[in-house]
PDB file of N, CA and C in Angstrom:
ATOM      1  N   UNK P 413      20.557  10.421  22.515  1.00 83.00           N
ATOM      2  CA  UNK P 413      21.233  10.353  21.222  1.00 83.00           C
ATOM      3  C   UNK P 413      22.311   9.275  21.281  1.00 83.00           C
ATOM      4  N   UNK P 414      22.271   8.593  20.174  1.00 89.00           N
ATOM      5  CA  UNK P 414      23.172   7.218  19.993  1.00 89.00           C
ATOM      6  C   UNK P 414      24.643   7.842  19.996  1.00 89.00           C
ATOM      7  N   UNK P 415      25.463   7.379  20.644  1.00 93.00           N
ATOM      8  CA  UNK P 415      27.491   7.467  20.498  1.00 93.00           C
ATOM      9  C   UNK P 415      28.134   6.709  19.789  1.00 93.00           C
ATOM     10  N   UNK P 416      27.436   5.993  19.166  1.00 96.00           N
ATOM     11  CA  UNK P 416      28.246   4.567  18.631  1.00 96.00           C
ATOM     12  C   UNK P 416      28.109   4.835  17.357  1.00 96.00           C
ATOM     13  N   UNK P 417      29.150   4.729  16.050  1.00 96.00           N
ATOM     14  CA  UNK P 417      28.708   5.051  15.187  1.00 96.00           C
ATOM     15  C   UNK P 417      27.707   4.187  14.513  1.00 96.00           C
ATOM     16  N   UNK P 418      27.944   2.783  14.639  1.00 96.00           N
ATOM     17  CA  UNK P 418      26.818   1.924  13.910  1.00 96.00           C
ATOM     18  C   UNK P 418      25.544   2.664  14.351  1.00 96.00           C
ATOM     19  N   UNK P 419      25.482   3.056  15.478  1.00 96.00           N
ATOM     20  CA  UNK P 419      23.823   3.250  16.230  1.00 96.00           C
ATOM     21  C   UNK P 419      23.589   4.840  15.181  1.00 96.00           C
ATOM     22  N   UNK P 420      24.748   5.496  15.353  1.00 96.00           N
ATOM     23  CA  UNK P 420      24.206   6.741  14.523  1.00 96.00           C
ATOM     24  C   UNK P 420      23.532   6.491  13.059  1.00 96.00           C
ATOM     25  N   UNK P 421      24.485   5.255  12.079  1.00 97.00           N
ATOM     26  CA  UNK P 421      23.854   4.893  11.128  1.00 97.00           C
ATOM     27  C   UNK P 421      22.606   4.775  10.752  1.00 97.00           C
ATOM     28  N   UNK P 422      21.989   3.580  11.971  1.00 97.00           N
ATOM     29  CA  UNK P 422      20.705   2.478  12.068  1.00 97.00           C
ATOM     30  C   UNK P 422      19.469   3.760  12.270  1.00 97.00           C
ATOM     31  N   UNK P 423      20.187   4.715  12.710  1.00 97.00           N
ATOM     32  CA  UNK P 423      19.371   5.629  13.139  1.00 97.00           C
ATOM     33  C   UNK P 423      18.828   6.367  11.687  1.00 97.00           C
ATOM     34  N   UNK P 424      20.015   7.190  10.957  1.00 97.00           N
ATOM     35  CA  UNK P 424      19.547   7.502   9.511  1.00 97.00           C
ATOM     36  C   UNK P 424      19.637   6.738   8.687  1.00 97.00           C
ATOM     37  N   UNK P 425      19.365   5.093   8.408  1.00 97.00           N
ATOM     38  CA  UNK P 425      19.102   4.284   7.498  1.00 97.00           C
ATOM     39  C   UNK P 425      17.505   4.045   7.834  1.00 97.00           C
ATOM     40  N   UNK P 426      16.771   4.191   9.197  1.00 97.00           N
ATOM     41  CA  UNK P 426      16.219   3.642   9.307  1.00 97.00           C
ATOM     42  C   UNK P 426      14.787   4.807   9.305  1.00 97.00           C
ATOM     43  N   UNK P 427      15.563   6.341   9.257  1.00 97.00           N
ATOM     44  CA  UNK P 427      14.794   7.004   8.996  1.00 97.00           C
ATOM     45  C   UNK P 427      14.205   7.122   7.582  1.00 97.00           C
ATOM     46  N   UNK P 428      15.554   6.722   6.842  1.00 97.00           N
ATOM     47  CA  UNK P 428      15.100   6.507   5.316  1.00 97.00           C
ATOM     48  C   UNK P 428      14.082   5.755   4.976  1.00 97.00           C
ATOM     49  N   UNK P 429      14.292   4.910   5.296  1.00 97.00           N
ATOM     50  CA  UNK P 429      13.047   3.489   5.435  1.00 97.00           C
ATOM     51  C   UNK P 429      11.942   3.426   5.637  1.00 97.00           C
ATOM     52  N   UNK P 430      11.950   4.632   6.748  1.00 97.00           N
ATOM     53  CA  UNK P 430      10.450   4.380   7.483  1.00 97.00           C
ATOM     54  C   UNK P 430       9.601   5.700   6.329  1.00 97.00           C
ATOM     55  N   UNK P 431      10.565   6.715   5.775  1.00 98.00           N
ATOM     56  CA  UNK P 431      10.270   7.712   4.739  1.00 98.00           C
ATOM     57  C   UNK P 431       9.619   7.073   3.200  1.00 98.00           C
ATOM     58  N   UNK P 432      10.336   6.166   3.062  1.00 97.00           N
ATOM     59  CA  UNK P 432      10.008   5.125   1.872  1.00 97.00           C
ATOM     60  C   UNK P 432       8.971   4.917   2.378  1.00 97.00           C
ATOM     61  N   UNK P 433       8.839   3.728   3.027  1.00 97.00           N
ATOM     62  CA  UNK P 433       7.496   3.022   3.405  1.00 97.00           C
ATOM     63  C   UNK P 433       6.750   3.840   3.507  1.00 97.00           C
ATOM     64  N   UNK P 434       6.004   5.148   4.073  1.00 98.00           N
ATOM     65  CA  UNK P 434       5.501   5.935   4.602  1.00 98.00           C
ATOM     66  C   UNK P 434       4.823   6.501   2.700  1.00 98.00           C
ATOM     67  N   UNK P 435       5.644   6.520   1.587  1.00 98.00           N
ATOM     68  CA  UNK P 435       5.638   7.316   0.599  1.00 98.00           C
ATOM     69  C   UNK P 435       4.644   5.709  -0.056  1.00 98.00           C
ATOM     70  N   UNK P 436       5.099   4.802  -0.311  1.00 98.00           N
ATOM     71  CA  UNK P 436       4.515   3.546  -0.541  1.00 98.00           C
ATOM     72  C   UNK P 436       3.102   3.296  -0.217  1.00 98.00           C
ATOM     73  N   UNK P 437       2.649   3.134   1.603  1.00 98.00           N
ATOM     74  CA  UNK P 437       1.591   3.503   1.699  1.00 98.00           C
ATOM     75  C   UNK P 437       0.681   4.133   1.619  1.00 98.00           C
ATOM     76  N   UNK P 438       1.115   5.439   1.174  1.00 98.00           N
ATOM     77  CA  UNK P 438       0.246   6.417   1.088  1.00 98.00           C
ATOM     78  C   UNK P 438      -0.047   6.504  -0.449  1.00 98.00           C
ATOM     79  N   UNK P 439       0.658   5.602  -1.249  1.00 98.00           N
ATOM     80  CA  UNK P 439       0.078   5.110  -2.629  1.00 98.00           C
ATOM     81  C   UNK P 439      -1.153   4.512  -2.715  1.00 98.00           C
ATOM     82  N   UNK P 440      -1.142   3.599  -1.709  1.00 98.00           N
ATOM     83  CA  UNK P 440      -1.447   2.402  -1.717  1.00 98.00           C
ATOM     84  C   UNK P 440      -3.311   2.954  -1.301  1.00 98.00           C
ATOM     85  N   UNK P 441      -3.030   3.779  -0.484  1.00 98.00           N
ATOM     86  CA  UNK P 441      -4.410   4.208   0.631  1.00 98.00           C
ATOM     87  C   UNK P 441      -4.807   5.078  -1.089  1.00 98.00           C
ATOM     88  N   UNK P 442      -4.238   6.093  -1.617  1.00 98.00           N
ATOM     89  CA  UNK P 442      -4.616   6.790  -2.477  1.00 98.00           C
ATOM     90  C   UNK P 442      -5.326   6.185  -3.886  1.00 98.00           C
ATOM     91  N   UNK P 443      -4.996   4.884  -3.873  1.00 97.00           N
ATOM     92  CA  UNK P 443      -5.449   3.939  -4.964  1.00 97.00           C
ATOM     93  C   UNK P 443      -6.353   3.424  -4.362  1.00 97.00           C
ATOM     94  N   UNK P 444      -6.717   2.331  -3.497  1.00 97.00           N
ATOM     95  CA  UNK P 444      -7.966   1.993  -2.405  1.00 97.00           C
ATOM     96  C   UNK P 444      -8.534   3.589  -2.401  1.00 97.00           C
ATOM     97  N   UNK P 445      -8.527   4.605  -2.267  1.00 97.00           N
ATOM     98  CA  UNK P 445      -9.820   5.665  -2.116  1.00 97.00           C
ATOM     99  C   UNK P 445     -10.825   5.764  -3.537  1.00 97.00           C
ATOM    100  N   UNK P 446      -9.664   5.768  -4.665  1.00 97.00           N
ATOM    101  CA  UNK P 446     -10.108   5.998  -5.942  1.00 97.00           C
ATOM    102  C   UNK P 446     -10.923   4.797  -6.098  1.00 97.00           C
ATOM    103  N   UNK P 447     -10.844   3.663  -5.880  1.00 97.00           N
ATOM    104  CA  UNK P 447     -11.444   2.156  -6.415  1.00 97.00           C
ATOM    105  C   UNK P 447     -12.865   2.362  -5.323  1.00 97.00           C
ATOM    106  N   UNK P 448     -13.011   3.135  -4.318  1.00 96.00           N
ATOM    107  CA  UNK P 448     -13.731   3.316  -3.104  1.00 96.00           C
ATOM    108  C   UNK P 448     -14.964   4.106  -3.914  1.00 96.00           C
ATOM    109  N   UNK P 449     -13.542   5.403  -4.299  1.00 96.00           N
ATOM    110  CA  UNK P 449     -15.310   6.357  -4.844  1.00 96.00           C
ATOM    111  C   UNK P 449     -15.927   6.148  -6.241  1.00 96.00           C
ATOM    112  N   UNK P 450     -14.971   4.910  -6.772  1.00 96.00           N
ATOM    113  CA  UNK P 450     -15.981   4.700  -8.240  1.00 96.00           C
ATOM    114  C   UNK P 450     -16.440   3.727  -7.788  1.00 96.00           C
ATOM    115  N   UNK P 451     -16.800   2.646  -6.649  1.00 96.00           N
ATOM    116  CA  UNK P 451     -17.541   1.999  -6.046  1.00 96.00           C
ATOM    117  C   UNK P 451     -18.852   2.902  -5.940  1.00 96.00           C
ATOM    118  N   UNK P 452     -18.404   3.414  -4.921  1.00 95.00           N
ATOM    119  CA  UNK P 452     -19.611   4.659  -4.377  1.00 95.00           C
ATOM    120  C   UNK P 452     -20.672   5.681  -5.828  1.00 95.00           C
ATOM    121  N   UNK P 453     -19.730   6.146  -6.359  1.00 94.00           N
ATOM    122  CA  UNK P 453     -20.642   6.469  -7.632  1.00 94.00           C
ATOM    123  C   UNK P 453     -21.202   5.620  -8.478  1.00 94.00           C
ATOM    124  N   UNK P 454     -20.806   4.350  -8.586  1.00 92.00           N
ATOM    125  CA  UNK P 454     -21.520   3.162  -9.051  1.00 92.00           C
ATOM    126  C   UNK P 454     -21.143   2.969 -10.738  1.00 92.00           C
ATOM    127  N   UNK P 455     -19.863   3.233 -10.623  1.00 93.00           N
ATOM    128  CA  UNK P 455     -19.426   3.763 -12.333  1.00 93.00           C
ATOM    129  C   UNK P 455     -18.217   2.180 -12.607  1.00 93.00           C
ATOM    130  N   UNK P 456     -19.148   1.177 -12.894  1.00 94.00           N
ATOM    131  CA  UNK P 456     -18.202   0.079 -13.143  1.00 94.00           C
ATOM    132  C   UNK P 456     -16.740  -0.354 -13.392  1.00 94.00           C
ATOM    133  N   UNK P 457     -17.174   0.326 -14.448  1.00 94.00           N
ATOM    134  CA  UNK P 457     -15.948   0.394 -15.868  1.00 94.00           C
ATOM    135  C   UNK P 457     -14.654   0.648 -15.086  1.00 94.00           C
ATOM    136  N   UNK P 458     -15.035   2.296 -14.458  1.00 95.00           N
ATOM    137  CA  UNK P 458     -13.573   2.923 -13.833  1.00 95.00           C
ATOM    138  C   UNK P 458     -13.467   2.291 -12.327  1.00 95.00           C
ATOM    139  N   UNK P 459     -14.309   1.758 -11.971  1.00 95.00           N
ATOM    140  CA  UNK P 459     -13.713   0.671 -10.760  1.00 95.00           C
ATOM    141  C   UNK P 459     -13.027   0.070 -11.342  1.00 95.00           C
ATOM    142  N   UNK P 460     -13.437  -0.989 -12.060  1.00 95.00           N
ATOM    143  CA  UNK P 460     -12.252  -2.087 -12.854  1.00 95.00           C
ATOM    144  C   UNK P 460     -10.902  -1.575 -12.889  1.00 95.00           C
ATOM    145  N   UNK P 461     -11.038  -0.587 -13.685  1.00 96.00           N
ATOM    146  CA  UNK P 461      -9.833  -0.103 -13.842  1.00 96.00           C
ATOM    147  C   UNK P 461      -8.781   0.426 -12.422  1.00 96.00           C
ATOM    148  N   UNK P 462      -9.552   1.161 -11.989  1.00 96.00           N
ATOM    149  CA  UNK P 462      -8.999   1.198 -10.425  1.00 96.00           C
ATOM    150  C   UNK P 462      -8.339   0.437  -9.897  1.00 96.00           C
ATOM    151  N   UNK P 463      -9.121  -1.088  -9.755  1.00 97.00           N
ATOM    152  CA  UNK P 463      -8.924  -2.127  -8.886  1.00 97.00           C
ATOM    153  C   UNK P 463      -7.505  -3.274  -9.855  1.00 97.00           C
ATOM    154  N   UNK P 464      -7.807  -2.810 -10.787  1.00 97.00           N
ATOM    155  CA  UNK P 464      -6.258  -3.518 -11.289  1.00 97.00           C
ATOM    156  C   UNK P 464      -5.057  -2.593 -10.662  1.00 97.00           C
ATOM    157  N   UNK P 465      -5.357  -1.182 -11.035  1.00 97.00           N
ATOM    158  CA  UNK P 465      -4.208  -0.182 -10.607  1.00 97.00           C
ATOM    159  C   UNK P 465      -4.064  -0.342  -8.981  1.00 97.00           C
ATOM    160  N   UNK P 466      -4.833  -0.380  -8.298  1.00 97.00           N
ATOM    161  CA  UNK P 466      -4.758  -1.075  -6.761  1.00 97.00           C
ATOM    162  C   UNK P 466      -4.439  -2.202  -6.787  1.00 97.00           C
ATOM    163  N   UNK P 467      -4.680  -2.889  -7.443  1.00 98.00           N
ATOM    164  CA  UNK P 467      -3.960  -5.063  -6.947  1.00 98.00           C
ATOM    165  C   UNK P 467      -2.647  -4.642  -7.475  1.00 98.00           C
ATOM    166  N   UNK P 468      -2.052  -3.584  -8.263  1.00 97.00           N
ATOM    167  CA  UNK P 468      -0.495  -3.754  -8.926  1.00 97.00           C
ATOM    168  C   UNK P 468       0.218  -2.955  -7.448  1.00 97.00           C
ATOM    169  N   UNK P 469      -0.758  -1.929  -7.213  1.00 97.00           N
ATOM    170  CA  UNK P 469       0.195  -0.952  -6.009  1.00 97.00           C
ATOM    171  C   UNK P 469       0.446  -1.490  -4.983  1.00 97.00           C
ATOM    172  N   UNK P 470      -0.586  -2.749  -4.754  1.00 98.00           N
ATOM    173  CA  UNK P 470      -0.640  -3.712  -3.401  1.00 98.00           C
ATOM    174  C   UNK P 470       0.359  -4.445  -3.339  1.00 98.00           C
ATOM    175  N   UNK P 471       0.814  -5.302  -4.538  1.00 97.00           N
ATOM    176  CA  UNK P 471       1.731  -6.353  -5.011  1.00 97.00           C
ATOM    177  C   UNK P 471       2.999  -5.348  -5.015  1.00 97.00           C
ATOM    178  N   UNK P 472       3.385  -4.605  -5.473  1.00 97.00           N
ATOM    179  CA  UNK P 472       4.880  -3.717  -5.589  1.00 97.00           C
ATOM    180  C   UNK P 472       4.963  -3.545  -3.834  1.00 97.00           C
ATOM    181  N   UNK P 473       4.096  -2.843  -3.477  1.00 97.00           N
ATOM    182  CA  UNK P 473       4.299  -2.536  -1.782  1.00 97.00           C
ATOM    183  C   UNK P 473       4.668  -4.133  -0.815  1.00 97.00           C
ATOM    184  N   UNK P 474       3.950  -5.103  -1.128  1.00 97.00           N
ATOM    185  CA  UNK P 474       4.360  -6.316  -0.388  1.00 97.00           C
ATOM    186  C   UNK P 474       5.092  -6.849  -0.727  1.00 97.00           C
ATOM    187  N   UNK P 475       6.002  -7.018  -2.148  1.00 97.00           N
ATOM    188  CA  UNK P 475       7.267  -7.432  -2.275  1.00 97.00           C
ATOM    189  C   UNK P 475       8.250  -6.603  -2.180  1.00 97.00           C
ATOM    190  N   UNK P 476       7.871  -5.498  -1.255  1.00 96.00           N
ATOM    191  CA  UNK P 476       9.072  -4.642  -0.597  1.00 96.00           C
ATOM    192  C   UNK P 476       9.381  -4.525   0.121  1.00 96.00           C
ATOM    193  N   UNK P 477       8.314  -5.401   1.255  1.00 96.00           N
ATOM    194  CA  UNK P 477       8.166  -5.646   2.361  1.00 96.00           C
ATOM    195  C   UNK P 477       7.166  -4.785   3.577  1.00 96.00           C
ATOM    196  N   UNK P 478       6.529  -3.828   2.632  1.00 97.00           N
ATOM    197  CA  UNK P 478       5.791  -3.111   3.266  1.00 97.00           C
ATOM    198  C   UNK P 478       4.895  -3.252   4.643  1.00 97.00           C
ATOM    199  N   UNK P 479       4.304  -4.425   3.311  1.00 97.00           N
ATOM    200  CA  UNK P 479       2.832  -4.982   3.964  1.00 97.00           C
ATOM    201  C   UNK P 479       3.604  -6.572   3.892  1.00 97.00           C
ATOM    202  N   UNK P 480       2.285  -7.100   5.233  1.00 97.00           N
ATOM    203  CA  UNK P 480       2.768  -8.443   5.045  1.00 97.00           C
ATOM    204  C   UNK P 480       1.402  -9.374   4.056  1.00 97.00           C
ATOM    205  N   UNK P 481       2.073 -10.151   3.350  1.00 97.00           N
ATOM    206  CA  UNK P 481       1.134 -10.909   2.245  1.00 97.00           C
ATOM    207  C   UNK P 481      -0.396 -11.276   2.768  1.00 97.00           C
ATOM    208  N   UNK P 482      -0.630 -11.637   4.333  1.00 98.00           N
ATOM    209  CA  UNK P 482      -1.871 -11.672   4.278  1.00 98.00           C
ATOM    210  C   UNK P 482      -2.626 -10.580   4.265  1.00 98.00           C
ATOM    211  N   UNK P 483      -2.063  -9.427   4.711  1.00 97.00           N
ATOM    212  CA  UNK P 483      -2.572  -8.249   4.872  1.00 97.00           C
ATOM    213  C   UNK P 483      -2.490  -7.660   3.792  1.00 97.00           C
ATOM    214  N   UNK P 484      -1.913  -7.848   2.613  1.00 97.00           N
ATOM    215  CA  UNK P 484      -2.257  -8.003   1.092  1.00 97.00           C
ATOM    216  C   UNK P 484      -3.269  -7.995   0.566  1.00 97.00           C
ATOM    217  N   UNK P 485      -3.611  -9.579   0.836  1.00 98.00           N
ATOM    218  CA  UNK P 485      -4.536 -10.420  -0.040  1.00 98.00           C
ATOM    219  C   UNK P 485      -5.619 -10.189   0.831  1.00 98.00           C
ATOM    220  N   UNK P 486      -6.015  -9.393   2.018  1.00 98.00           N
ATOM    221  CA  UNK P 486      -6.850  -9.306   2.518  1.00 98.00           C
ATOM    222  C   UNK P 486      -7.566  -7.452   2.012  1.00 98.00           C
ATOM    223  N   UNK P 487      -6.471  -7.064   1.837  1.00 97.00           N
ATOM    224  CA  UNK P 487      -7.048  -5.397   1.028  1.00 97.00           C
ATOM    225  C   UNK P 487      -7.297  -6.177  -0.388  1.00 97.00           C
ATOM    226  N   UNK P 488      -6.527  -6.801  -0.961  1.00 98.00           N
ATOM    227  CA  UNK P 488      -7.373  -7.168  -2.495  1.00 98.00           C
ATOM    228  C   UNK P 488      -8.463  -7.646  -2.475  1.00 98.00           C
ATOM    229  N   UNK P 489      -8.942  -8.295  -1.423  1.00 98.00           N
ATOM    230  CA  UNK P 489     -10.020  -9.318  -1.389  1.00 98.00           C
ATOM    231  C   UNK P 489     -10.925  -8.332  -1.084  1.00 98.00           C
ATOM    232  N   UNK P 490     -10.802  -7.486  -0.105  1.00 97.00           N
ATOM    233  CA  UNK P 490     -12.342  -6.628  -0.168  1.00 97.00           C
ATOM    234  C   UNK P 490     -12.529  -5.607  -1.008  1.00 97.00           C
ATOM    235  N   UNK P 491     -11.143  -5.217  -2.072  1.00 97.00           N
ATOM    236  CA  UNK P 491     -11.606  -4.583  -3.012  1.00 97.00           C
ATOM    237  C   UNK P 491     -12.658  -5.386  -4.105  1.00 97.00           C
ATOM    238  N   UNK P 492     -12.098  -6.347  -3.956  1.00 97.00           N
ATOM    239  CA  UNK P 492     -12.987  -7.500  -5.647  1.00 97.00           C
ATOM    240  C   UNK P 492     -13.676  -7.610  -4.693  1.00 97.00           C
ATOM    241  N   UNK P 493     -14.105  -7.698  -4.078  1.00 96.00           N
ATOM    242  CA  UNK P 493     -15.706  -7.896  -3.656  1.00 96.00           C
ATOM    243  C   UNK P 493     -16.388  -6.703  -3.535  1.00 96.00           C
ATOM    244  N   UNK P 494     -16.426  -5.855  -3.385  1.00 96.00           N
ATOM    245  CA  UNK P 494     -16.887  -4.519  -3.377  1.00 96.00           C
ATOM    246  C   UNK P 494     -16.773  -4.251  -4.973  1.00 96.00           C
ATOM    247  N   UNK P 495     -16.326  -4.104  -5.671  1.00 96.00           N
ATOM    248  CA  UNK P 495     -16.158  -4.143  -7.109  1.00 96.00           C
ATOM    249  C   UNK P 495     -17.750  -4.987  -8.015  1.00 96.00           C
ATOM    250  N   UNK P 496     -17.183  -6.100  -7.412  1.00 95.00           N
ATOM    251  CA  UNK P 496     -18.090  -7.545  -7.971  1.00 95.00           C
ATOM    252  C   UNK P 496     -19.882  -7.245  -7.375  1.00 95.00           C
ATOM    253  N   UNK P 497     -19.449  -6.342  -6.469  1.00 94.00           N
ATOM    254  CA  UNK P 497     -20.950  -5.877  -6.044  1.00 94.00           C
ATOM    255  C   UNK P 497     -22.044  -5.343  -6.941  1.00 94.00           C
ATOM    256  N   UNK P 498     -21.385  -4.398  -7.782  1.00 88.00           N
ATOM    257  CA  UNK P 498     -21.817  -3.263  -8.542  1.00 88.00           C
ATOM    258  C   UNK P 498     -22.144  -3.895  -9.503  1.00 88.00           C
ATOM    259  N   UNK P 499     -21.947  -5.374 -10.082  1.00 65.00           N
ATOM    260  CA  UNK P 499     -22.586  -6.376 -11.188  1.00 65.00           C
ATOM    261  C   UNK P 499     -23.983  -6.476 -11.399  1.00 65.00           C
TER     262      UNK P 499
END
C-alpha cells in the first residue's frame, strides 16, 4: 500500500479511469455484437443501422482515449465489410 499521498491519489484516480474505460468498452463490444447478429440473421436494414450506432460508439470511445485510432478504424473496417457482404 502506497504512503505518499500523491501515490494514494494516482491510486483512486486511476481506479476511476480504469472503471470508465471498462464501462466504455463494454459499449463498444455490446454494439459490435448487435451489428454481428443482424449480420448473422442476414437482416440488412438493421445492420445498417447497427453499424452507424457502432462507428458513433467507436469514435466517442477513441476520442477519449480508450482505443487507439488504428485500432478504431480497424473494428470499423471489419464491421463495413461484413455489413457490405450481405449486398
Amino acid at each position: 500500500m502506497a504512503n505518499i499521498k500523491s501515490a494514494k491519489k494516482r491510486i483512486l484516480v486511476n481506479e476511476t479511469k480504469a472503471l470508465r474505460n471498462k464501462a466504455i468498452k463494454s459499449k463498444v463490444k455490446t454494439s459490435i455484437k448487435k451489428v454481428d447478429a443482424a449480420v448473422a440473421a442476414g437482416d440488412k436494414e438493421l445492420a445498417k443501422t447497427s453499424l452507424l450506432a457502432a462507428i458513433s460508439d467507436i469514435s466517442k470511445a477513441t476520442s477519449k482515449g480508450v482505443y487507439h485510432k488504428n485500432t478504431a478504424a480497424r473494428k470499423v473496417s471489419r464491421l463495413s465489410k461484413a455489413v457490405n457482404t450481405l449486398a
